[in-house]
Amino acid sequence: MKKKLFVMAVAVMSVATFSSCAKKGCTDSNAENYYEKAKKDDGSCTYKSSIAFWYSQSTSDALWNDGSDALYFYVDNKLIGSSAADTYWNKPTCSSLGPVNYTFDLGKSKTKTVSYKVKDDLDDIINEGNVTLKGGECTIMEVVYP
């Protein structure tokens, strides 16, 4: 009888000990590997961020009138896409990023500053600058010309 009570007591204490341990994982809801059951962040969070470019009809018309046939989009000097200059869009949303977009793997960094450049087929720079991307978010950039 004492042996049964001892075994039951050990079992109850074991269950109480293991069930009270905080689950570890990524607790940042902006991370790709967010674990909602985690109570304690273990530093494993990884992030992605998207950037999308668009331009309006007035920009398209101005480019076309100045002899541009196409636009080329670069991020950190890497070509991420191109588009005909006579094609234009309404401002996209994060759920419909549009035809010229790119997703970055930020790794464990929550942010990353990148350079961007938009050039036409005449090799003229239409827009350029820097933008800080944030993990779990998208950045929508309007190309304005002139």
GROMACS .gro file of N, CA and C in nm:
model
  438
    1MET      N    1   0.082  -0.118   0.000
    1MET     CA    2   0.000   0.000   0.000
    1MET      C    3   0.087   0.125   0.000
    2LYS      N    4   0.192   0.123   0.087
    2LYS     CA    5   0.282   0.238   0.092
    2LYS      C    6   0.354   0.255  -0.041
    3LYS      N    7   0.386   0.140  -0.103
    3LYS     CA    8   0.456   0.145  -0.230
    3LYS      C    9   0.367   0.208  -0.338
    4LYS      N   10   0.237   0.174  -0.339
    4LYS     CA   11   0.143   0.231  -0.435
    4LYS      C   12   0.128   0.381  -0.413
    5LEU      N   13   0.119   0.422  -0.287
    5LEU     CA   14   0.107   0.565  -0.257
    5LEU      C   15   0.232   0.640  -0.300
    6PHE      N   16   0.347   0.580  -0.278
    6PHE     CA   17   0.474   0.642  -0.316
    6PHE      C   18   0.480   0.659  -0.468
    7VAL      N   19   0.444   0.554  -0.543
    7VAL     CA   20   0.446   0.560  -0.689
    7VAL      C   21   0.347   0.665  -0.738
    8MET      N   22   0.229   0.673  -0.679
    8MET     CA   23   0.129   0.772  -0.718
    8MET      C   24   0.178   0.913  -0.688
    9ALA      N   25   0.241   0.932  -0.574
    9ALA     CA   26   0.293   1.063  -0.538
    9ALA      C   27   0.401   1.108  -0.635
   10VAL      N   28   0.491   1.016  -0.670
   10VAL     CA   29   0.597   1.048  -0.766
   10VAL      C   30   0.534   1.082  -0.902
   11ALA      N   31   0.435   1.008  -0.944
   11ALA     CA   32   0.369   1.033  -1.072
   11ALA      C   33   0.302   1.170  -1.073
   12VAL      N   34   0.232   1.204  -0.967
   12VAL     CA   35   0.164   1.334  -0.958
   12VAL      C   36   0.266   1.447  -0.959
   13MET      N   37   0.375   1.432  -0.884
   13MET     CA   38   0.479   1.535  -0.880
   13MET      C   39   0.546   1.549  -1.016
   14SER      N   40   0.566   1.440  -1.086
   14SER     CA   41   0.628   1.445  -1.219
   14SER      C   42   0.539   1.519  -1.317
   15VAL      N   43   0.411   1.487  -1.316
   15VAL     CA   44   0.316   1.554  -1.405
   15VAL      C   45   0.312   1.703  -1.373
   16ALA      N   46   0.306   1.737  -1.246
   16ALA     CA   47   0.301   1.877  -1.206
   16ALA      C   48   0.428   1.950  -1.247
   17THR      N   49   0.541   1.885  -1.231
   17THR     CA   50   0.669   1.948  -1.266
   17THR      C   51   0.679   1.971  -1.416
   18PHE      N   52   0.649   1.869  -1.496
   18PHE     CA   53   0.665   1.882  -1.641
   18PHE      C   54   0.557   1.968  -1.704
   19SER      N   55   0.437   1.970  -1.651
   19SER     CA   56   0.331   2.050  -1.710
   19SER      C   57   0.346   2.197  -1.675
   20SER      N   58   0.420   2.229  -1.570
   20SER     CA   59   0.437   2.368  -1.534
   20SER      C   60   0.554   2.434  -1.606
   21CYS      N   61   0.633   2.356  -1.680
   21CYS     CA   62   0.745   2.413  -1.755
   21CYS      C   63   0.691   2.500  -1.867
   22ALA      N   64   0.750   2.617  -1.883
   22ALA     CA   65   0.709   2.707  -1.990
   22ALA      C   66   0.755   2.651  -2.123
   23LYS      N   67   0.663   2.653  -2.220
   23LYS     CA   68   0.700   2.608  -2.354
   23LYS      C   69   0.786   2.716  -2.417
   24LYS      N   70   0.893   2.674  -2.483
   24LYS     CA   71   0.984   2.768  -2.546
   24LYS      C   72   0.959   2.770  -2.696
   25GLY      N   73   0.986   2.883  -2.756
   25GLY     CA   74   0.971   2.899  -2.899
   25GLY      C   75   0.971   3.046  -2.935
   26CYS      N   76   0.934   3.077  -3.055
   26CYS     CA   77   0.930   3.216  -3.102
   26CYS      C   78   0.798   3.279  -3.059
   27THR      N   79   0.806   3.388  -2.984
   27THR     CA   80   0.686   3.453  -2.933
   27THR      C   81   0.649   3.582  -3.009
   28ASP      N   82   0.719   3.613  -3.116
   28ASP     CA   83   0.692   3.734  -3.194
   28ASP      C   84   0.595   3.700  -3.307
   29SER      N   85   0.475   3.756  -3.302
   29SER     CA   86   0.372   3.723  -3.402
   29SER      C   87   0.408   3.771  -3.543
   30ASN      N   88   0.508   3.857  -3.558
   30ASN     CA   89   0.553   3.900  -3.691
   30ASN      C   90   0.652   3.802  -3.754
   31ALA      N   91   0.698   3.706  -3.678
   31ALA     CA   92   0.799   3.612  -3.727
   31ALA      C   93   0.735   3.502  -3.810
   32GLU      N   94   0.815   3.445  -3.898
   32GLU     CA   95   0.769   3.335  -3.983
   32GLU      C   96   0.740   3.210  -3.900
   33ASN      N   97   0.814   3.189  -3.794
   33ASN     CA   98   0.802   3.068  -3.713
   33ASN      C   99   0.739   3.096  -3.577
   34TYR      N  100   0.646   3.190  -3.573
   34TYR     CA  101   0.574   3.223  -3.449
   34TYR      C  102   0.506   3.097  -3.394
   35TYR      N  103   0.522   3.077  -3.264
   35TYR     CA  104   0.462   2.961  -3.198
   35TYR      C  105   0.372   3.014  -3.086
   36GLU      N  106   0.242   3.014  -3.111
   36GLU     CA  107   0.149   3.077  -3.018
   36GLU      C  108   0.143   3.011  -2.881
   37LYS      N  109   0.182   2.886  -2.871
   37LYS     CA  110   0.179   2.818  -2.741
   37LYS      C  111   0.303   2.848  -2.658
   38ALA      N  112   0.403   2.909  -2.720
   38ALA     CA  113   0.527   2.939  -2.647
   38ALA      C  114   0.501   3.048  -2.544
   39LYS      N  115   0.553   3.026  -2.426
   39LYS     CA  116   0.543   3.125  -2.318
   39LYS      C  117   0.675   3.198  -2.298
   40LYS      N  118   0.783   3.136  -2.344
   40LYS     CA  119   0.916   3.194  -2.327
   40LYS      C  120   0.987   3.195  -2.462
   41ASP      N  121   1.033   3.314  -2.502
   41ASP     CA  122   1.103   3.325  -2.630
   41ASP      C  123   1.240   3.261  -2.619
   42ASP      N  124   1.272   3.178  -2.717
   42ASP     CA  125   1.401   3.107  -2.714
   42ASP      C  126   1.502   3.163  -2.815
   43GLY      N  127   1.469   3.279  -2.875
   43GLY     CA  128   1.562   3.342  -2.969
   43GLY      C  129   1.563   3.279  -3.107
   44SER      N  130   1.466   3.197  -3.138
   44SER     CA  131   1.465   3.126  -3.267
   44SER      C  132   1.385   3.198  -3.376
   45CYS      N  133   1.328   3.315  -3.346
   45CYS     CA  134   1.244   3.384  -3.444
   45CYS      C  135   1.320   3.416  -3.572
   46THR      N  136   1.254   3.393  -3.686
   46THR     CA  137   1.308   3.430  -3.816
   46THR      C  138   1.204   3.514  -3.889
   47TYR      N  139   1.252   3.602  -3.977
   47TYR     CA  140   1.164   3.702  -4.036
   47TYR      C  141   1.177   3.708  -4.188
   48LYS      N  142   1.068   3.748  -4.251
   48LYS     CA  143   1.065   3.779  -4.394
   48LYS      C  144   0.994   3.912  -4.410
   49SER      N  145   1.026   3.981  -4.518
   49SER     CA  146   0.962   4.109  -4.549
   49SER      C  147   0.951   4.121  -4.700
   50SER      N  148   0.847   4.188  -4.745
   50SER     CA  149   0.825   4.206  -4.889
   50SER      C  150   0.830   4.354  -4.926
   51ILE      N  151   0.870   4.379  -5.050
   51ILE     CA  152   0.866   4.513  -5.106
   51ILE      C  153   0.795   4.504  -5.240
   52ALA      N  154   0.711   4.601  -5.268
   52ALA     CA  155   0.638   4.604  -5.396
   52ALA      C  156   0.645   4.745  -5.454
   53PHE      N  157   0.659   4.752  -5.585
   53PHE     CA  158   0.664   4.879  -5.657
   53PHE      C  159   0.540   4.893  -5.745
   54TRP      N  160   0.494   5.016  -5.760
   54TRP     CA  161   0.382   5.043  -5.849
   54TRP      C  162   0.395   5.185  -5.902
   55TYR      N  163   0.322   5.216  -6.009
   55TYR     CA  164   0.316   5.352  -6.059
   55TYR      C  165   0.180   5.375  -6.124
   56SER      N  166   0.140   5.502  -6.122
   56SER     CA  167   0.007   5.540  -6.167
   56SER      C  168   0.005   5.568  -6.317
   57GLN      N  169  -0.113   5.597  -6.367
   57GLN     CA  170  -0.129   5.628  -6.509
   57GLN      C  171  -0.052   5.754  -6.545
   58SER      N  172  -0.053   5.855  -6.458
   58SER     CA  173   0.018   5.980  -6.490
   58SER      C  174   0.169   5.956  -6.502
   59THR      N  175   0.225   5.872  -6.416
   59THR     CA  176   0.367   5.837  -6.428
   59THR      C  177   0.391   5.758  -6.555
   60SER      N  178   0.305   5.664  -6.584
   60SER     CA  179   0.318   5.584  -6.706
   60SER      C  180   0.314   5.673  -6.830
   61ASP      N  181   0.219   5.766  -6.833
   61ASP     CA  182   0.207   5.857  -6.948
   61ASP      C  183   0.332   5.943  -6.963
   62ALA      N  184   0.384   5.996  -6.852
   62ALA     CA  185   0.503   6.081  -6.856
   62ALA      C  186   0.625   6.002  -6.905
   63LEU      N  187   0.640   5.880  -6.857
   63LEU     CA  188   0.751   5.795  -6.902
   63LEU      C  189   0.740   5.767  -7.051
   64TRP      N  190   0.621   5.730  -7.094
   64TRP     CA  191   0.599   5.697  -7.235
   64TRP      C  192   0.625   5.819  -7.324
   65ASN      N  193   0.578   5.936  -7.280
   65ASN     CA  194   0.598   6.059  -7.357
   65ASN      C  195   0.746   6.098  -7.367
   66ASP      N  196   0.826   6.057  -7.268
   66ASP     CA  197   0.970   6.086  -7.271
   66ASP      C  198   1.051   5.976  -7.337
   67GLY      N  199   0.984   5.879  -7.397
   67GLY     CA  200   1.054   5.777  -7.475
   67GLY      C  201   1.091   5.650  -7.402
   68SER      N  202   1.046   5.634  -7.279
   68SER     CA  203   1.076   5.511  -7.203
   68SER      C  204   0.979   5.401  -7.243
   69ASP      N  205   1.034   5.284  -7.269
   69ASP     CA  206   0.951   5.168  -7.303
   69ASP      C  207   0.937   5.070  -7.188
   70ALA      N  208   1.035   5.068  -7.097
   70ALA     CA  209   1.034   4.969  -6.989
   70ALA      C  210   1.102   5.027  -6.865
   71LEU      N  211   1.066   4.970  -6.750
   71LEU     CA  212   1.130   5.004  -6.623
   71LEU      C  213   1.192   4.878  -6.565
   72TYR      N  214   1.306   4.897  -6.499
   72TYR     CA  215   1.378   4.787  -6.434
   72TYR      C  216   1.395   4.823  -6.287
   73PHE      N  217   1.363   4.728  -6.200
   73PHE     CA  218   1.360   4.752  -6.056
   73PHE      C  219   1.473   4.674  -5.989
   74TYR      N  220   1.555   4.746  -5.914
   74TYR     CA  221   1.670   4.687  -5.846
   74TYR      C  222   1.658   4.710  -5.695
   75VAL      N  223   1.693   4.609  -5.619
   75VAL     CA  224   1.706   4.622  -5.474
   75VAL      C  225   1.842   4.567  -5.437
   76ASP      N  226   1.919   4.649  -5.366
   76ASP     CA  227   2.058   4.615  -5.334
   76ASP      C  228   2.134   4.571  -5.459
   77ASN      N  229   2.113   4.646  -5.566
   77ASN     CA  230   2.179   4.624  -5.697
   77ASN      C  231   2.143   4.492  -5.764
   78LYS      N  232   2.037   4.427  -5.717
   78LYS     CA  233   1.990   4.303  -5.778
   78LYS      C  234   1.859   4.332  -5.852
   79LEU      N  235   1.853   4.293  -5.978
   79LEU     CA  236   1.731   4.311  -6.057
   79LEU      C  237   1.623   4.219  -6.000
   80ILE      N  238   1.511   4.279  -5.958
   80ILE     CA  239   1.402   4.198  -5.902
   80ILE      C  240   1.282   4.191  -5.995
   81GLY      N  241   1.280   4.273  -6.100
   81GLY     CA  242   1.169   4.267  -6.192
   81GLY      C  243   1.172   4.380  -6.292
   82SER      N  244   1.083   4.372  -6.389
   82SER     CA  245   1.071   4.476  -6.491
   82SER      C  246   0.925   4.488  -6.531
   83SER      N  247   0.895   4.599  -6.598
   83SER     CA  248   0.758   4.622  -6.640
   83SER      C  249   0.758   4.715  -6.761
   84ALA      N  250   0.662   4.698  -6.847
   84ALA     CA  251   0.646   4.791  -6.959
   84ALA      C  252   0.607   4.928  -6.904
   85ALA      N  253   0.663   5.033  -6.961
   85ALA     CA  254   0.636   5.168  -6.912
   85ALA      C  255   0.490   5.208  -6.933
   86ASP      N  256   0.424   5.150  -7.032
   86ASP     CA  257   0.284   5.186  -7.058
   86ASP      C  258   0.185   5.103  -6.977
   87THR      N  259   0.236   5.024  -6.884
   87THR     CA  260   0.151   4.948  -6.792
   87THR      C  261   0.149   5.021  -6.658
   88TYR      N  262   0.033   5.031  -6.597
   88TYR     CA  263   0.024   5.099  -6.467
   88TYR      C  264  -0.079   5.029  -6.381
   89TRP      N  265  -0.077   5.060  -6.251
   89TRP     CA  266  -0.164   4.993  -6.154
   89TRP      C  267  -0.220   5.092  -6.055
   90ASN      N  268  -0.323   5.047  -5.986
   90ASN     CA  269  -0.366   5.115  -5.865
   90ASN      C  270  -0.273   5.069  -5.754
   91LYS      N  271  -0.270   5.144  -5.646
   91LYS     CA  272  -0.184   5.108  -5.534
   91LYS      C  273  -0.220   4.968  -5.484
   92PRO      N  274  -0.122   4.878  -5.478
   92PRO     CA  275  -0.151   4.742  -5.429
   92PRO      C  276  -0.164   4.739  -5.277
   93THR      N  277  -0.214   4.630  -5.228
   93THR     CA  278  -0.220   4.606  -5.083
   93THR      C  279  -0.118   4.497  -5.049
   94CYS      N  280  -0.100   4.476  -4.922
   94CYS     CA  281  -0.005   4.372  -4.881
   94CYS      C  282  -0.051   4.233  -4.923
   95SER      N  283  -0.181   4.213  -4.937
   95SER     CA  284  -0.229   4.080  -4.977
   95SER      C  285  -0.226   4.061  -5.128
   96SER      N  286  -0.213   4.171  -5.203
   96SER     CA  287  -0.200   4.160  -5.349
   96SER      C  288  -0.089   4.256  -5.392
   97LEU      N  289   0.034   4.210  -5.382
   97LEU     CA  290   0.149   4.298  -5.396
   97LEU      C  291   0.174   4.352  -5.536
   98GLY      N  292   0.108   4.301  -5.636
   98GLY     CA  293   0.131   4.353  -5.770
   98GLY      C  294   0.243   4.279  -5.842
   99PRO      N  295   0.268   4.318  -5.966
   99PRO     CA  296   0.360   4.241  -6.049
   99PRO      C  297   0.508   4.259  -6.018
  100VAL      N  298   0.548   4.370  -5.957
  100VAL     CA  299   0.691   4.391  -5.929
  100VAL      C  300   0.709   4.389  -5.778
  101ASN      N  301   0.744   4.272  -5.726
  101ASN     CA  302   0.763   4.259  -5.582
  101ASN      C  303   0.869   4.155  -5.552
  102TYR      N  304   0.917   4.160  -5.430
  102TYR     CA  305   1.024   4.069  -5.390
  102TYR      C  306   1.013   4.045  -5.240
  103THR      N  307   1.036   3.922  -5.198
  103THR     CA  308   1.034   3.888  -5.056
  103THR      C  309   1.176   3.858  -5.010
  104PHE      N  310   1.214   3.921  -4.900
  104PHE     CA  311   1.347   3.905  -4.842
  104PHE      C  312   1.342   3.813  -4.722
  105ASP      N  313   1.439   3.726  -4.711
  105ASP     CA  314   1.459   3.647  -4.590
  105ASP      C  315   1.553   3.728  -4.502
  106LEU      N  316   1.501   3.779  -4.391
  106LEU     CA  317   1.580   3.863  -4.301
  106LEU      C  318   1.655   3.782  -4.197
  107GLY      N  319   1.634   3.651  -4.196
  107GLY     CA  320   1.699   3.568  -4.094
  107GLY      C  321   1.646   3.606  -3.956
  108LYS      N  322   1.734   3.625  -3.861
  108LYS     CA  323   1.693   3.659  -3.725
  108LYS      C  324   1.682   3.810  -3.703
  109SER      N  325   1.712   3.889  -3.806
  109SER     CA  326   1.702   4.035  -3.795
  109SER      C  327   1.557   4.078  -3.814
  110LYS      N  328   1.511   4.170  -3.730
  110LYS     CA  329   1.374   4.220  -3.743
  110LYS      C  330   1.362   4.325  -3.852
  111THR      N  331   1.473   4.390  -3.888
  111THR     CA  332   1.471   4.493  -3.991
  111THR      C  333   1.594   4.481  -4.080
  112LYS      N  334   1.582   4.540  -4.198
  112LYS     CA  335   1.696   4.547  -4.289
  112LYS      C  336   1.677   4.670  -4.377
  113THR      N  337   1.780   4.753  -4.386
  113THR     CA  338   1.776   4.868  -4.475
  113THR      C  339   1.837   4.828  -4.608
  114VAL      N  340   1.762   4.853  -4.715
  114VAL     CA  341   1.807   4.817  -4.849
  114VAL      C  342   1.805   4.942  -4.937
  115SER      N  343   1.884   4.938  -5.043
  115SER     CA  344   1.879   5.044  -5.143
  115SER      C  345   1.791   4.996  -5.258
  116TYR      N  346   1.723   5.090  -5.321
  116TYR     CA  347   1.643   5.055  -5.438
  116TYR      C  348   1.672   5.156  -5.549
  117LYS      N  349   1.651   5.110  -5.670
  117LYS     CA  350   1.673   5.196  -5.787
  117LYS      C  351   1.577   5.149  -5.895
  118VAL      N  352   1.515   5.245  -5.961
  118VAL     CA  353   1.429   5.217  -6.075
  118VAL      C  354   1.490   5.288  -6.195
  119LYS      N  355   1.522   5.210  -6.299
  119LYS     CA  356   1.583   5.266  -6.420
  119LYS      C  357   1.494   5.233  -6.539
  120ASP      N  358   1.500   5.320  -6.639
  120ASP     CA  359   1.426   5.289  -6.761
  120ASP      C  360   1.518   5.223  -6.864
  121ASP      N  361   1.461   5.189  -6.977
  121ASP     CA  362   1.539   5.121  -7.081
  121ASP      C  363   1.641   5.212  -7.148
  122LEU      N  364   1.636   5.342  -7.118
  122LEU     CA  365   1.736   5.437  -7.168
  122LEU      C  366   1.849   5.453  -7.067
  123ASP      N  367   1.844   5.375  -6.960
  123ASP     CA  368   1.941   5.375  -6.850
  123ASP      C  369   1.934   5.500  -6.762
  124ASP      N  370   1.821   5.571  -6.770
  124ASP     CA  371   1.798   5.686  -6.682
  124ASP      C  372   1.745   5.637  -6.548
  125ILE      N  373   1.793   5.697  -6.439
  125ILE     CA  374   1.742   5.663  -6.306
  125ILE      C  375   1.613   5.740  -6.284
  126ILE      N  376   1.506   5.668  -6.261
  126ILE     CA  377   1.374   5.727  -6.240
  126ILE      C  378   1.352   5.757  -6.092
  127ASN      N  379   1.383   5.665  -6.006
  127ASN     CA  380   1.375   5.680  -5.860
  127ASN      C  381   1.488   5.600  -5.798
  128GLU      N  382   1.535   5.646  -5.682
  128GLU     CA  383   1.631   5.567  -5.605
  128GLU      C  384   1.630   5.616  -5.461
  129GLY      N  385   1.677   5.532  -5.372
  129GLY     CA  386   1.683   5.569  -5.231
  129GLY      C  387   1.707   5.447  -5.145
  130ASN      N  388   1.682   5.464  -5.016
  130ASN     CA  389   1.693   5.356  -4.919
  130ASN      C  390   1.560   5.341  -4.847
  131VAL      N  391   1.531   5.220  -4.806
  131VAL     CA  392   1.410   5.194  -4.731
  131VAL      C  393   1.440   5.085  -4.629
  132THR      N  394   1.380   5.097  -4.511
  132THR     CA  395   1.397   4.996  -4.407
  132THR      C  396   1.280   4.900  -4.411
  133LEU      N  397   1.310   4.773  -4.434
  133LEU     CA  398   1.209   4.668  -4.436
  133LEU      C  399   1.194   4.613  -4.296
  134LYS      N  400   1.071   4.580  -4.257
  134LYS     CA  401   1.042   4.526  -4.124
  134LYS      C  402   0.986   4.386  -4.137
  135GLY      N  403   1.035   4.296  -4.052
  135GLY     CA  404   0.991   4.158  -4.053
  135GLY      C  405   0.841   4.146  -4.035
  136GLY      N  406   0.780   4.061  -4.117
  136GLY     CA  407   0.637   4.037  -4.107
  136GLY      C  408   0.552   4.144  -4.173
  137GLU      N  409   0.616   4.239  -4.242
  137GLU     CA  410   0.543   4.348  -4.305
  137GLU      C  411   0.582   4.358  -4.452
  138CYS      N  412   0.501   4.434  -4.527
  138CYS     CA  413   0.537   4.465  -4.665
  138CYS      C  414   0.552   4.616  -4.677
  139THR      N  415   0.637   4.656  -4.768
  139THR     CA  416   0.660   4.797  -4.796
  139THR      C  417   0.618   4.822  -4.939
  140ILE      N  418   0.530   4.920  -4.958
  140ILE     CA  419   0.478   4.950  -5.091
  140ILE      C  420   0.537   5.084  -5.135
  141MET      N  421   0.608   5.081  -5.247
  141MET     CA  422   0.679   5.199  -5.297
  141MET      C  423   0.615   5.247  -5.428
  142GLU      N  424   0.574   5.373  -5.430
  142GLU     CA  425   0.522   5.431  -5.553
  142GLU      C  426   0.636   5.493  -5.632
  143VAL      N  427   0.644   5.462  -5.759
  143VAL     CA  428   0.740   5.523  -5.850
  143VAL      C  429   0.671   5.647  -5.908
  144VAL      N  430   0.734   5.763  -5.889
  144VAL     CA  431   0.677   5.888  -5.937
  144VAL      C  432   0.772   5.949  -6.039
  145TYR      N  433   0.716   5.988  -6.155
  145TYR     CA  434   0.796   6.051  -6.259
  145TYR      C  435   0.711   6.157  -6.325
  146PRO      N  436   0.757   6.271  -6.359
  146PRO     CA  437   0.888   6.327  -6.327
  146PRO      C  438   0.893   6.373  -6.185
   0.00000   0.00000   0.00000
